[in-house]
Tab-separated table of C-alpha atoms in Angstrom:
chain	number	residue	atom	x	y	z
A	1452	MET	CA	-9.480	-44.117	7.273
A	1453	ARG	CA	-9.744	-45.164	3.394
A	1454	ILE	CA	-12.812	-46.438	2.163
A	1455	GLY	CA	-13.209	-49.289	-0.082
A	1456	LYS	CA	-9.323	-49.744	-0.554
A	1457	SER	CA	-9.039	-52.622	2.218
A	1458	LEU	CA	-10.848	-54.118	5.133
A	1459	PRO	CA	-11.517	-51.140	7.531
A	1460	VAL	CA	-9.688	-51.960	10.945
A	1461	TRP	CA	-12.494	-49.563	12.715
A	1462	PRO	CA	-15.236	-52.307	13.539
A	1463	LEU	CA	-12.026	-54.600	15.109
A	1464	VAL	CA	-10.872	-51.360	17.032
A	1465	ALA	CA	-14.737	-50.599	17.950
A	1466	LEU	CA	-14.843	-53.738	19.631
A	1467	ALA	CA	-12.209	-54.112	21.267
A	1468	ILE	CA	-12.962	-50.655	23.386
A	1469	VAL	CA	-16.381	-52.159	24.251
A	1470	ALA	CA	-15.062	-55.823	25.397
A	1471	THR	CA	-12.568	-53.540	27.133
A	1472	TRP	CA	-15.303	-51.777	28.713
A	1473	ALA	CA	-17.353	-54.569	29.483
A	1474	ILE	CA	-14.611	-56.694	30.684
A	1475	GLY	CA	-13.612	-53.918	33.294
A	1476	VAL	CA	-16.509	-53.053	34.466
A	1477	ALA	CA	-17.244	-56.750	34.998
A	1478	VAL	CA	-13.455	-57.057	37.132
A	1479	THR	CA	-13.906	-54.107	39.202
A	1480	GLY	CA	-17.349	-54.325	40.088
A	1481	VAL	CA	-17.619	-50.469	39.410
A	1482	SER	CA	-21.056	-48.480	40.802
A	1483	ARG	CA	-23.247	-48.312	37.402
A	1484	ALA	CA	-23.534	-44.676	38.737
A	1485	LEU	CA	-20.065	-43.772	37.605
A	1486	LEU	CA	-19.526	-46.140	34.927
A	1487	PRO	CA	-22.662	-48.483	33.545
A	1488	SER	CA	-21.515	-51.499	31.666
A	1489	PRO	CA	-22.069	-51.861	27.928
A	1490	ALA	CA	-25.459	-54.225	28.108
A	1491	LEU	CA	-26.937	-51.600	31.084
A	1492	VAL	CA	-26.245	-48.502	28.093
A	1493	VAL	CA	-27.887	-50.606	25.323
A	1494	ASP	CA	-30.746	-51.270	27.661
A	1495	ALA	CA	-30.914	-47.230	27.679
A	1496	ALA	CA	-30.440	-46.743	24.508
A	1497	GLN	CA	-33.512	-49.116	23.435
A	1498	GLU	CA	-35.992	-47.455	26.366
A	1499	LEU	CA	-34.894	-43.677	24.668
A	1500	ALA	CA	-35.362	-45.265	21.080
A	1501	GLY	CA	-38.705	-46.675	22.166
A	1502	SER	CA	-40.036	-43.489	23.928
A	1503	GLY	CA	-39.263	-41.475	21.013
A	1504	GLN	CA	-36.907	-39.056	22.844
A	1505	LEU	CA	-33.720	-40.120	20.973
A	1506	ALA	CA	-35.125	-39.416	17.602
A	1507	LYS	CA	-36.634	-35.907	19.021
A	1508	HIS	CA	-33.561	-35.246	20.941
A	1509	VAL	CA	-31.467	-35.476	17.474
A	1510	ARG	CA	-33.978	-33.827	15.503
A	1511	VAL	CA	-33.458	-30.982	17.186
A	1512	SER	CA	-29.855	-30.930	17.666
A	1513	VAL	CA	-29.299	-31.928	13.904
A	1514	THR	CA	-31.558	-28.875	13.087
A	1515	ARG	CA	-30.180	-26.630	15.350
A	1516	LEU	CA	-26.328	-27.716	13.629
A	1517	ALA	CA	-27.683	-27.475	10.069
A	1518	ALA	CA	-29.015	-23.894	10.852
A	1519	GLY	CA	-26.317	-22.743	12.323
A	1520	PHE	CA	-23.849	-23.849	10.024
A	1521	ALA	CA	-25.859	-23.213	6.881
A	1522	LEU	CA	-25.816	-19.005	8.165
A	1523	SER	CA	-22.191	-18.980	9.017
A	1524	THR	CA	-21.050	-20.928	5.489
A	1525	LEU	CA	-23.301	-17.847	3.764
A	1526	LEU	CA	-21.671	-14.969	6.346
A	1527	ALA	CA	-18.220	-16.490	5.803
A	1528	LEU	CA	-18.568	-16.435	2.415
A	1529	ILE	CA	-19.592	-13.102	1.876
A	1530	ALA	CA	-17.510	-11.333	4.358
A	1531	ALA	CA	-14.174	-13.390	2.481
A	1532	PHE	CA	-15.675	-12.412	-0.743
A	1533	VAL	CA	-16.106	-8.622	0.003
A	1534	PHE	CA	-12.611	-8.650	1.562
A	1535	ALA	CA	-11.103	-10.061	-1.360
A	1536	ARG	CA	-12.636	-7.351	-3.549
A	1537	VAL	CA	-12.829	-4.098	-1.212
A	1538	ALA	CA	-9.149	-3.333	0.710
A	1539	TRP	CA	-10.545	-0.851	2.763
A	1540	VAL	CA	-13.481	-2.672	4.087
A	1541	ARG	CA	-10.973	-5.606	5.184
A	1542	SER	CA	-8.595	-2.905	7.116
A	1543	VAL	CA	-11.471	-1.515	8.964
A	1544	VAL	CA	-13.394	-4.877	9.806
A	1545	GLU	CA	-10.375	-7.432	10.199
A	1546	PRO	CA	-9.230	-5.945	13.825
A	1547	PRO	CA	-12.835	-6.489	15.446
A	1548	LEU	CA	-13.002	-9.715	13.958
A	1549	GLU	CA	-9.549	-11.053	15.155
A	1550	PHE	CA	-10.871	-10.080	18.363
A	1551	LEU	CA	-13.706	-11.834	18.024
A	1552	ARG	CA	-12.080	-14.836	16.882
A	1553	GLN	CA	-10.219	-14.770	20.467
A	1554	ILE	CA	-12.966	-15.694	22.109
A	1555	PRO	CA	-14.812	-19.057	22.659
A	1556	PRO	CA	-18.420	-18.887	21.473
A	1557	LEU	CA	-19.034	-20.679	25.188
A	1558	ALA	CA	-18.013	-17.319	26.642
A	1559	MET	CA	-20.548	-15.539	24.769
A	1560	ILE	CA	-23.824	-17.608	26.286
A	1561	PRO	CA	-24.695	-15.153	28.467
A	1562	LEU	CA	-24.521	-12.300	26.701
A	1563	LEU	CA	-26.532	-14.279	23.629
A	1564	ILE	CA	-29.059	-15.207	26.464
A	1565	LEU	CA	-29.406	-11.550	27.385
A	1566	TRP	CA	-29.797	-10.645	23.617
A	1567	LEU	CA	-31.830	-13.640	21.640
A	1568	GLY	CA	-33.166	-15.107	24.733
A	1569	ILE	CA	-33.311	-18.853	25.531
A	1570	GLY	CA	-34.222	-20.152	22.554
A	1571	GLU	CA	-33.421	-21.534	18.741
A	1572	ALA	CA	-32.300	-18.398	18.077
A	1573	GLN	CA	-29.344	-18.162	21.042
A	1574	LYS	CA	-28.485	-21.697	20.004
A	1575	ILE	CA	-28.069	-21.048	16.151
A	1576	GLY	CA	-26.276	-17.678	17.173
A	1577	ILE	CA	-23.536	-19.866	19.362
A	1578	ILE	CA	-23.335	-22.298	16.081
A	1579	THR	CA	-22.909	-19.990	13.552
A	1580	LEU	CA	-20.141	-18.319	16.087
A	1581	ALA	CA	-18.303	-21.211	16.088
A	1582	CYS	CA	-18.228	-22.338	12.713
A	1583	PHE	CA	-17.957	-18.612	11.292
A	1584	PHE	CA	-14.346	-18.549	11.765
A	1585	PRO	CA	-13.230	-21.783	10.347
A	1586	ILE	CA	-15.054	-21.123	7.289
A	1587	PHE	CA	-14.219	-17.595	6.846
A	1588	LEU	CA	-9.955	-18.037	7.652
A	1589	GLY	CA	-10.211	-21.017	5.247
A	1590	THR	CA	-11.862	-18.858	2.446
A	1591	THR	CA	-9.770	-15.896	2.605
A	1592	GLY	CA	-6.709	-18.343	3.488
A	1593	GLY	CA	-7.506	-20.084	0.044
A	1594	ILE	CA	-7.691	-16.684	-1.873
A	1595	ALA	CA	-4.602	-15.488	-0.743
A	1596	GLN	CA	-2.962	-18.464	-1.957
A	1597	CYS	CA	-4.439	-18.724	-5.041
A	1598	ASP	CA	-2.106	-19.089	-7.950
A	1599	GLN	CA	-1.121	-15.762	-9.613
A	1600	LYS	CA	-0.112	-17.680	-12.599
A	1601	LEU	CA	-3.762	-18.858	-13.151
A	1602	ILE	CA	-4.970	-15.346	-12.604
A	1603	GLU	CA	-2.521	-13.929	-15.377
A	1604	VAL	CA	-4.888	-16.632	-17.533
A	1605	GLY	CA	-7.875	-14.926	-16.205
A	1606	ARG	CA	-5.859	-11.541	-17.570
A	1607	VAL	CA	-5.521	-12.509	-20.852
A	1608	SER	CA	-8.195	-13.772	-21.117
A	1609	GLY	CA	-10.223	-10.980	-20.736
A	1610	LEU	CA	-11.716	-11.464	-17.488
A	1611	SER	CA	-12.519	-8.733	-15.414
A	1612	PRO	CA	-11.684	-8.387	-11.773
A	1613	ASN	CA	-15.036	-9.748	-10.302
A	1614	GLU	CA	-14.868	-12.643	-13.122
A	1615	ILE	CA	-11.139	-13.547	-12.201
A	1616	LEU	CA	-12.508	-13.687	-8.407
A	1617	LEU	CA	-15.713	-15.887	-9.258
A	1618	ARG	CA	-13.902	-18.293	-12.471
A	1619	VAL	CA	-10.348	-18.861	-11.220
A	1620	VAL	CA	-9.806	-17.471	-7.337
A	1621	LEU	CA	-12.984	-18.867	-5.734
A	1622	PRO	CA	-12.368	-22.588	-7.627
A	1623	SER	CA	-8.784	-22.485	-6.797
A	1624	ALA	CA	-9.504	-21.919	-3.454
A	1625	LEU	CA	-12.329	-24.270	-2.904
A	1626	PRO	CA	-10.206	-27.240	-1.065
A	1627	SER	CA	-9.434	-24.503	1.692
A	1628	VAL	CA	-12.977	-23.748	1.970
A	1629	VAL	CA	-13.617	-27.436	2.507
A	1630	ILE	CA	-11.112	-27.663	4.819
A	1631	GLY	CA	-12.631	-24.837	6.853
A	1632	LEU	CA	-15.801	-25.874	6.441
A	1633	ARG	CA	-15.052	-29.593	7.906
A	1634	ILE	CA	-13.134	-28.256	10.579
A	1635	ALA	CA	-16.461	-25.867	11.333
A	1636	LEU	CA	-18.702	-28.693	11.569
A	1637	GLY	CA	-16.572	-30.195	14.113
A	1638	GLN	CA	-16.612	-27.075	16.148
A	1639	GLY	CA	-20.489	-26.558	15.418
A	1640	TRP	CA	-20.998	-30.006	16.995
A	1641	ARG	CA	-19.092	-28.615	19.983
A	1642	ALA	CA	-20.796	-25.333	20.650
A	1643	LEU	CA	-24.102	-26.778	19.839
A	1644	VAL	CA	-23.699	-29.352	22.625
A	1645	GLY	CA	-22.577	-26.528	24.694
A	1646	ALA	CA	-25.065	-24.451	24.565
A	1647	GLU	CA	-27.492	-27.035	24.988
A	1648	LEU	CA	-26.074	-28.379	28.535
A	1649	VAL	CA	-26.861	-23.994	29.758
A	1650	ALA	CA	-30.278	-23.266	28.700
A	1651	SER	CA	-32.595	-25.615	26.840
A	1652	SER	CA	-35.459	-27.987	27.178
A	1653	ALA	CA	-34.459	-30.261	23.961
A	1654	GLY	CA	-31.160	-31.798	21.976
A	1655	LEU	CA	-28.780	-34.048	22.692
A	1656	GLY	CA	-26.890	-31.574	25.143
A	1657	TYR	CA	-30.057	-31.406	27.372
A	1658	LEU	CA	-30.393	-34.772	27.355
A	1659	ILE	CA	-26.862	-35.245	28.903
A	1660	GLU	CA	-27.548	-32.492	31.376
A	1661	ASP	CA	-31.093	-34.155	32.536
A	1662	ALA	CA	-29.909	-37.370	33.076
A	1663	GLN	CA	-27.228	-36.173	34.878
A	1664	ASN	CA	-29.507	-34.193	37.247
A	1665	LEU	CA	-31.670	-37.911	37.500
A	1666	ALA	CA	-28.127	-39.585	38.406
A	1667	ARG	CA	-28.640	-41.667	34.770
A	1668	THR	CA	-24.993	-41.988	34.122
A	1669	ASP	CA	-26.476	-44.509	31.350
A	1670	ILE	CA	-28.470	-42.336	29.823
A	1671	VAL	CA	-25.262	-39.499	29.753
A	1672	VAL	CA	-23.369	-42.615	27.651
A	1673	VAL	CA	-25.832	-43.015	25.180
A	1674	GLY	CA	-25.709	-39.726	25.010
A	1675	VAL	CA	-21.741	-38.933	24.277
A	1676	ILE	CA	-21.627	-42.001	22.128
A	1677	LEU	CA	-24.472	-40.866	20.247
A	1678	ILE	CA	-22.848	-37.117	19.943
A	1679	GLY	CA	-19.786	-39.125	18.486
A	1680	THR	CA	-21.283	-41.146	16.098
A	1681	LEU	CA	-23.042	-37.884	14.568
A	1682	GLY	CA	-20.105	-36.239	14.521
A	1683	LEU	CA	-18.533	-38.740	12.226
A	1684	ALA	CA	-20.923	-39.464	10.192
A	1685	SER	CA	-21.742	-35.878	9.151
A	1686	ASP	CA	-17.917	-35.476	8.615
A	1687	TRP	CA	-18.264	-38.842	6.650
A	1688	LEU	CA	-21.069	-37.977	4.658
A	1689	PHE	CA	-19.729	-34.340	4.050
A	1690	ARG	CA	-16.436	-35.817	2.898
A	1691	HIS	CA	-18.421	-37.865	0.503
A	1692	ALA	CA	-20.853	-34.973	-0.614
A	1693	ILE	CA	-16.983	-32.972	-1.569
A	1694	ALA	CA	-15.797	-35.963	-3.400
A	1695	SER	CA	-18.488	-36.493	-5.382
A	1696	ALA	CA	-19.587	-32.739	-6.110
A	1697	TRP	CA	-15.420	-31.866	-7.050
A	1698	PRO	CA	-13.373	-34.875	-7.392
A	1699	TRP	CA	-10.461	-32.840	-7.836
A	1700	VAL	CA	-10.084	-31.696	-4.259
A	1701	PRO	CA	-8.106	-33.552	-1.958
A	1702	VAL	CA	-10.669	-34.405	1.340
A	1703	ASP	CA	-8.790	-37.106	3.035
A	1704	ARG	CA	-6.403	-34.413	4.507
A	1705	PRO	CA	-5.229	-34.845	8.294
A	1706	HIS	CA	-8.636	-33.338	10.542
A	1707	GLU	CA	-8.762	-30.725	12.756
A	1708	SER	CA	-5.538	-29.016	13.596
A	1709	ASN	CA	-6.605	-26.035	14.880
A	1710	ALA	CA	-9.437	-27.715	17.119
B	1010	MET	CA	-0.309	-2.908	-35.973
B	1011	LEU	CA	1.711	-2.719	-32.934
B	1012	GLU	CA	4.706	-1.227	-32.342
B	1013	CYS	CA	6.644	-1.292	-29.165
B	1014	ARG	CA	8.991	2.035	-28.945
B	1015	ALA	CA	11.571	2.589	-26.879
B	1016	ILE	CA	10.481	0.757	-23.823
B	1017	SER	CA	12.653	-0.125	-20.638
B	1018	LYS	CA	11.579	-2.521	-18.094
B	1019	THR	CA	13.024	-2.833	-15.047
B	1020	TYR	CA	12.615	-5.000	-11.941
B	1021	ARG	CA	13.486	-4.354	-8.093
B	1022	ILE	CA	15.235	-7.437	-7.063
B	1023	GLU	CA	16.423	-7.574	-3.515
B	1024	GLY	CA	16.847	-4.046	-3.683
B	1025	ARG	CA	18.853	-3.821	-7.134
B	1026	GLU	CA	17.530	-2.820	-10.048
B	1027	VAL	CA	17.477	-5.197	-12.899
B	1028	ALA	CA	16.591	-3.808	-16.589
B	1029	ALA	CA	14.610	-6.560	-18.259
B	1030	LEU	CA	14.263	-4.521	-21.143
B	1031	ARG	CA	16.545	-1.385	-22.258
B	1032	ASP	CA	14.866	0.911	-24.822
B	1033	PHE	CA	13.610	-1.997	-26.870
B	1034	ASP	CA	11.846	-1.270	-30.303
B	1035	LEU	CA	9.236	-3.688	-31.946
B	1036	HIS	CA	7.596	-3.031	-34.942
B	1037	LEU	CA	4.592	-5.341	-35.442
B	1038	PRO	CA	2.846	-5.045	-39.127
B	1039	ALA	CA	-0.596	-6.691	-38.958
B	1040	GLY	CA	-0.449	-10.207	-39.788
B	1041	SER	CA	3.278	-10.740	-39.529
B	1042	LEU	CA	4.929	-13.418	-38.220
B	1043	THR	CA	7.858	-12.322	-35.625
B	1044	VAL	CA	10.252	-14.725	-33.853
B	1045	LEU	CA	12.098	-13.350	-30.778
B	1046	VAL	CA	14.815	-15.581	-30.355
B	1047	GLY	CA	17.760	-15.516	-27.640
B	1048	PRO	CA	19.251	-16.716	-24.562
B	1049	SER	CA	17.066	-17.350	-21.437
B	1050	GLY	CA	17.440	-13.628	-18.991
B	1051	CYS	CA	17.482	-11.821	-22.316
B	1052	GLY	CA	14.284	-10.247	-22.032
B	1053	LYS	CA	12.009	-12.614	-24.748
B	1054	THR	CA	9.235	-13.099	-22.001
B	1055	THR	CA	9.366	-9.959	-20.442
B	1056	ALA	CA	8.589	-8.220	-24.016
B	1057	LEU	CA	5.798	-11.073	-24.397
B	1058	ARG	CA	4.435	-9.976	-21.045
B	1059	LEU	CA	4.223	-6.011	-21.812
B	1060	LEU	CA	2.763	-7.045	-25.149
B	1061	ALA	CA	-0.324	-8.779	-23.434
B	1062	GLY	CA	-0.632	-6.150	-20.879
B	1063	LEU	CA	0.015	-8.041	-17.738
B	1064	GLU	CA	2.916	-5.588	-17.435
B	1065	GLN	CA	3.368	-2.060	-17.571
B	1066	PRO	CA	6.785	-0.905	-18.965
B	1067	THR	CA	8.394	1.302	-16.662
B	1068	ALA	CA	9.436	3.926	-19.843
B	1069	GLY	CA	8.278	3.610	-23.258
B	1070	ALA	CA	4.988	3.080	-24.550
B	1071	ILE	CA	2.941	0.249	-26.614
B	1072	VAL	CA	1.436	2.193	-29.914
B	1073	ARG	CA	-1.307	0.376	-31.881
B	1074	SER	CA	-2.748	1.719	-34.740
B	1075	GLY	CA	-6.845	1.329	-35.291
B	1076	GLY	CA	-8.837	1.979	-32.741
B	1077	LYS	CA	-10.230	-0.945	-30.452
B	1078	PRO	CA	-7.932	-2.902	-28.384
B	1079	LEU	CA	-6.587	-6.177	-30.241
B	1080	GLY	CA	-8.222	-9.692	-29.060
B	1081	VAL	CA	-5.161	-11.118	-27.108
B	1082	GLY	CA	-4.387	-15.319	-27.132
B	1083	TYR	CA	-1.088	-16.126	-24.704
B	1084	VAL	CA	0.239	-19.597	-24.636
B	1085	PHE	CA	2.364	-19.627	-21.445
B	1086	GLN	CA	5.556	-21.676	-20.630
B	1087	GLU	CA	3.912	-24.007	-18.802
B	1088	PRO	CA	-0.071	-24.956	-19.646
B	1089	ARG	CA	-1.405	-23.795	-16.704
B	1090	LEU	CA	-4.740	-25.017	-17.283
B	1091	MET	CA	-7.400	-24.527	-14.410
B	1092	PRO	CA	-7.325	-28.058	-12.452
B	1093	TRP	CA	-11.165	-28.125	-11.599
B	1094	LEU	CA	-11.918	-27.720	-15.291
B	1095	SER	CA	-12.378	-30.682	-18.071
B	1096	VAL	CA	-10.107	-30.104	-20.588
B	1097	ALA	CA	-13.069	-28.371	-22.913
B	1098	ARG	CA	-13.632	-26.211	-20.410
B	1099	ASN	CA	-10.135	-24.976	-20.058
B	1100	VAL	CA	-9.905	-24.589	-24.022
B	1101	GLY	CA	-13.194	-22.663	-23.613
B	1102	PHE	CA	-12.062	-20.605	-20.892
B	1103	ALA	CA	-12.271	-17.234	-22.650
B	1104	LEU	CA	-15.433	-17.436	-24.423
B	1105	GLU	CA	-17.546	-18.689	-21.473
B	1106	GLY	CA	-20.366	-16.076	-20.891
B	1107	ARG	CA	-19.259	-14.171	-24.089
B	1108	ALA	CA	-20.547	-16.771	-27.033
B	1109	PRO	CA	-23.593	-18.787	-27.318
B	1110	LYS	CA	-23.028	-22.297	-25.522
B	1111	PRO	CA	-23.333	-24.398	-28.867
B	1112	ASP	CA	-20.530	-22.175	-30.518
B	1113	ILE	CA	-18.471	-22.559	-27.759
B	1114	THR	CA	-19.029	-26.064	-27.787
B	1115	ALA	CA	-18.519	-26.596	-31.927
B	1116	ARG	CA	-15.210	-24.139	-31.632
B	1117	VAL	CA	-13.649	-26.123	-28.693
B	1118	ALA	CA	-14.370	-29.491	-29.982
B	1119	GLU	CA	-13.297	-28.335	-33.788
B	1120	ILE	CA	-10.244	-27.131	-32.003
B	1121	LEU	CA	-9.458	-30.409	-29.741
B	1122	ASP	CA	-9.347	-32.157	-32.859
B	1123	VAL	CA	-6.728	-30.193	-34.487
B	1124	MET	CA	-5.075	-30.448	-31.306
B	1125	GLY	CA	-5.331	-34.416	-31.224
B	1126	LEU	CA	-7.496	-34.082	-28.042
B	1127	GLY	CA	-10.718	-34.974	-29.536
B	1128	ASP	CA	-10.452	-38.017	-27.102
B	1129	PHE	CA	-10.082	-35.922	-23.948
B	1130	ALA	CA	-12.660	-33.599	-23.928
B	1131	ASP	CA	-13.982	-34.330	-20.271
B	1132	ALA	CA	-10.620	-35.283	-18.958
B	1133	ARG	CA	-9.353	-33.372	-16.152
B	1134	PRO	CA	-6.078	-31.599	-16.669
B	1135	ASP	CA	-3.974	-33.745	-14.232
B	1136	GLN	CA	-4.996	-36.593	-16.392
B	1137	LEU	CA	-2.952	-35.221	-19.472
B	1138	SER	CA	0.718	-35.777	-20.028
B	1139	GLY	CA	3.132	-32.879	-20.198
B	1140	GLY	CA	2.948	-32.798	-24.175
B	1141	MET	CA	-1.149	-32.826	-23.995
B	1142	ALA	CA	-1.189	-30.371	-21.405
B	1143	SER	CA	0.630	-28.121	-23.614
B	1144	ARG	CA	-1.651	-28.614	-26.535
B	1145	ALA	CA	-4.473	-27.770	-24.561
B	1146	GLY	CA	-3.060	-24.501	-23.433
B	1147	LEU	CA	-2.409	-23.959	-27.135
B	1148	ALA	CA	-5.668	-24.738	-28.118
B	1149	ARG	CA	-7.269	-22.427	-25.300
B	1150	ALA	CA	-5.147	-19.433	-27.233
B	1151	LEU	CA	-6.096	-20.542	-30.498
B	1152	VAL	CA	-10.065	-20.749	-29.829
B	1153	THR	CA	-10.625	-17.374	-29.108
B	1154	ARG	CA	-9.131	-16.442	-32.908
B	1155	PRO	CA	-7.092	-13.864	-31.443
B	1156	GLU	CA	-5.756	-10.622	-33.663
B	1157	LEU	CA	-2.533	-11.253	-31.720
B	1158	LEU	CA	-1.045	-14.197	-30.334
B	1159	LEU	CA	1.948	-14.216	-28.037
B	1160	LEU	CA	3.721	-17.606	-27.434
B	1161	ASP	CA	6.347	-18.409	-25.166
B	1162	GLU	CA	8.217	-21.043	-25.702
B	1163	PRO	CA	5.297	-23.273	-26.230
B	1164	PHE	CA	6.569	-26.247	-28.068
B	1165	ALA	CA	9.349	-26.456	-25.876
B	1166	ALA	CA	7.944	-29.392	-23.434
B	1167	LEU	CA	7.119	-31.517	-26.480
B	1168	ASP	CA	8.719	-34.163	-28.265
B	1169	ALA	CA	10.409	-33.571	-31.586
B	1170	MET	CA	7.308	-35.386	-33.564
B	1171	THR	CA	4.283	-33.580	-32.117
B	1172	ARG	CA	6.960	-30.058	-32.170
B	1173	ARG	CA	7.131	-30.483	-35.837
B	1174	ARG	CA	3.135	-31.449	-36.530
B	1175	LEU	CA	2.001	-28.333	-33.989
B	1176	GLN	CA	4.566	-25.942	-35.827
B	1177	ALA	CA	3.003	-26.848	-39.077
B	1178	GLU	CA	-0.271	-26.440	-37.586
B	1179	LEU	CA	0.551	-23.177	-36.140
B	1180	VAL	CA	1.524	-21.924	-39.634
B	1181	ALA	CA	-1.375	-22.976	-41.365
B	1182	VAL	CA	-3.679	-21.136	-38.515
B	1183	TRP	CA	-1.675	-18.008	-39.297
B	1184	GLN	CA	-1.988	-18.547	-42.939
B	1185	ARG	CA	-5.751	-19.101	-42.694
B	1186	LEU	CA	-6.711	-16.261	-40.138
B	1187	ARG	CA	-3.568	-14.144	-40.409
B	1188	PRO	CA	-3.247	-13.063	-36.169
B	1189	THR	CA	-0.112	-10.920	-35.989
B	1190	ILE	CA	1.914	-13.732	-34.172
B	1191	VAL	CA	4.980	-13.040	-31.444
B	1192	PHE	CA	6.756	-16.391	-31.085
B	1193	VAL	CA	9.454	-16.633	-28.155
B	1194	THR	CA	11.869	-19.452	-28.432
B	1195	HIS	CA	15.544	-20.426	-27.734
B	1196	ASP	CA	15.518	-23.033	-30.532
B	1197	ILE	CA	17.296	-21.451	-33.495
B	1198	GLU	CA	16.368	-24.141	-36.096
B	1199	GLU	CA	12.423	-22.737	-34.754
B	1200	ALA	CA	13.048	-19.084	-35.796
B	1201	ALA	CA	14.306	-19.631	-38.661
B	1202	LEU	CA	11.624	-22.605	-39.971
B	1203	LEU	CA	8.782	-20.511	-38.724
B	1204	ALA	CA	9.438	-16.660	-38.666
B	1205	ASP	CA	8.532	-14.005	-41.267
B	1206	SER	CA	11.261	-12.134	-39.570
B	1207	VAL	CA	13.567	-13.012	-36.897
B	1208	CYS	CA	14.753	-11.205	-33.592
B	1209	LEU	CA	18.069	-11.891	-32.134
B	1210	MET	CA	17.868	-10.308	-28.556
B	1211	GLU	CA	20.389	-9.548	-26.726
B	1212	ARG	CA	20.113	-8.787	-22.629
B	1213	GLY	CA	17.009	-6.811	-23.209
B	1214	VAL	CA	17.241	-5.091	-26.884
B	1215	ILE	CA	17.021	-6.431	-30.215
B	1216	ALA	CA	20.641	-6.942	-31.167
B	1217	GLU	CA	20.035	-8.319	-35.050
B	1218	ARG	CA	16.632	-8.742	-37.213
B	1219	TYR	CA	16.876	-11.092	-39.674
B	1220	ALA	CA	13.845	-11.220	-42.179
B	1221	ASN	CA	13.048	-14.975	-43.783
B	1222	ARG	CA	11.422	-14.993	-47.052
B	1223	VAL	CA	11.724	-18.539	-47.742
B	1224	PRO	CA	8.755	-20.070	-49.227
B	1225	ARG	CA	6.564	-22.248	-47.231
B	1226	PRO	CA	6.149	-25.492	-46.576
B	1227	ARG	CA	9.830	-24.851	-44.865
B	1228	ASP	CA	11.948	-28.092	-44.475
B	1229	PRO	CA	14.817	-27.176	-41.740
B	1230	THR	CA	17.114	-29.062	-44.333
B	1231	ASP	CA	16.765	-26.507	-47.060
B	1232	LEU	CA	19.548	-24.295	-48.208
B	1233	ALA	CA	18.153	-21.009	-47.052
B	1234	ILE	CA	16.873	-22.289	-43.965
B	1235	VAL	CA	20.571	-23.767	-42.737
B	1236	GLU	CA	22.172	-20.131	-44.312
B	1237	LEU	CA	19.744	-17.915	-41.509
B	1238	ARG	CA	19.966	-20.564	-39.083
B	1239	ARG	CA	23.943	-20.037	-39.106
B	1240	ALA	CA	23.517	-16.424	-39.535
B	1241	ILE	CA	21.398	-16.040	-36.589
B	1242	ILE	CA	24.028	-18.214	-34.616
B	1243	ALA	CA	26.826	-15.797	-36.238
B	1244	GLY	CA	25.003	-13.010	-35.075
B	1245	PHE	CA	23.994	-14.775	-31.568
B	1246	GLU	CA	28.089	-15.371	-30.986
B	1247	ALA	CA	29.009	-11.836	-31.838
B	1248	GLY	CA	27.057	-10.997	-29.367
B	1249	GLU	CA	28.576	-13.055	-26.557
B	1250	SER	CA	31.834	-11.929	-27.656
B	1251	ARG	CA	30.755	-8.200	-27.148
B	1252	LYS	CA	29.598	-9.497	-23.765
B	1253	SER	CA	32.918	-10.667	-22.966
B	1254	ASN	CA	34.566	-7.764	-23.955
B	1255	THR	CA	32.390	-5.505	-22.131
């Protein structure tokens, strides 16, 4: 999706999908409990927005995501930095990390509930687990791929190994870090909603879960559309922030190849 | 003063030992301008990398008189600019954190003007032409006013006019600041124009040395320069025939 180059196609696509949906519901006469019409979904959205429910759930979810994303970014960058500089730490810590990476964050929910309770810490813990590995792998991969020729420039410029890491290796790893961050953002969203489905009293996952119990499929659809829209919006904002902060980083790459 | 004493450097390529330098001796008086010339694969770049400390010799030693390590400037065959930094910050790369900011700015601006890059200080490297990027790489090495300046075919990618201008500029810098220069090229005319001393290299050793006392500024059509070129070519051809006889 290119922005500002030509007229974007996506509003037309969205319109076509909604039209197909509306016509399909009208023609088949499917029960509103199975699939409500777009009009009913808009009604439900207005109802939720009017009562302040929608804003509350969005705020709760976005806050959790931001906290988990920030925490995992910090941890992943520190870990990648230490790995790059201290070989023995890497050889000790890498095998258990590789093991942890195989475990879907949602499978950790029971343990995290036991350890962290059912409050914010547990949700943020899940998001942190989900976001950590894409960022960590993006950073270590970027560091490993740094052009040796640029490192030599650092060496003949009299830079210390730490200065080379900070001034040559990390900037050159940035495009790969950014890809990791984008993937992490997507994974974080998924994990967040998953965590909120299980034990929660607020957030978009809870909104969906609660609506399901009340047989309010229209609200479920509102939640689903909102999650997708917020995910797209956060990715869009992220790409634009990157493009303006670091213009040499290519950000328009295919997304979430390992999702 | 800097001296390479009986340096050998071997690389292991697919299990095979390949000698890049064999018993390589080179004497570099302080403030001299030495050109290493020779066909590709003769070990010129390896000699430069050893002098820069980018690699360690397999045998032999690099000896420098006078205690403190030399400030080194290195111009690589490719510009090797950091794609995330502006041209000005690339040029000031080695100074950052080592000199006050206004000093760096002033020195970078000065050298960019000398290199004809004054209007491109804020450009990104991917916006430069190949020749401009080469000049930025040269500026980055010169801006630190190094005591030892190592250049690996720095002008090979430039058009003839720019090359002439930068050769003259390099000589001017050398005459002003007197760094010890080792200049690697495969261009015999360039060697004869620039050098105090031309070392013809051949399969990892210096086959021949030519002192060059032609007064500067030099002209490539000057008889003494032409004779020196002829002598270097003769030396090169003698080496080639030695190679085919063995």
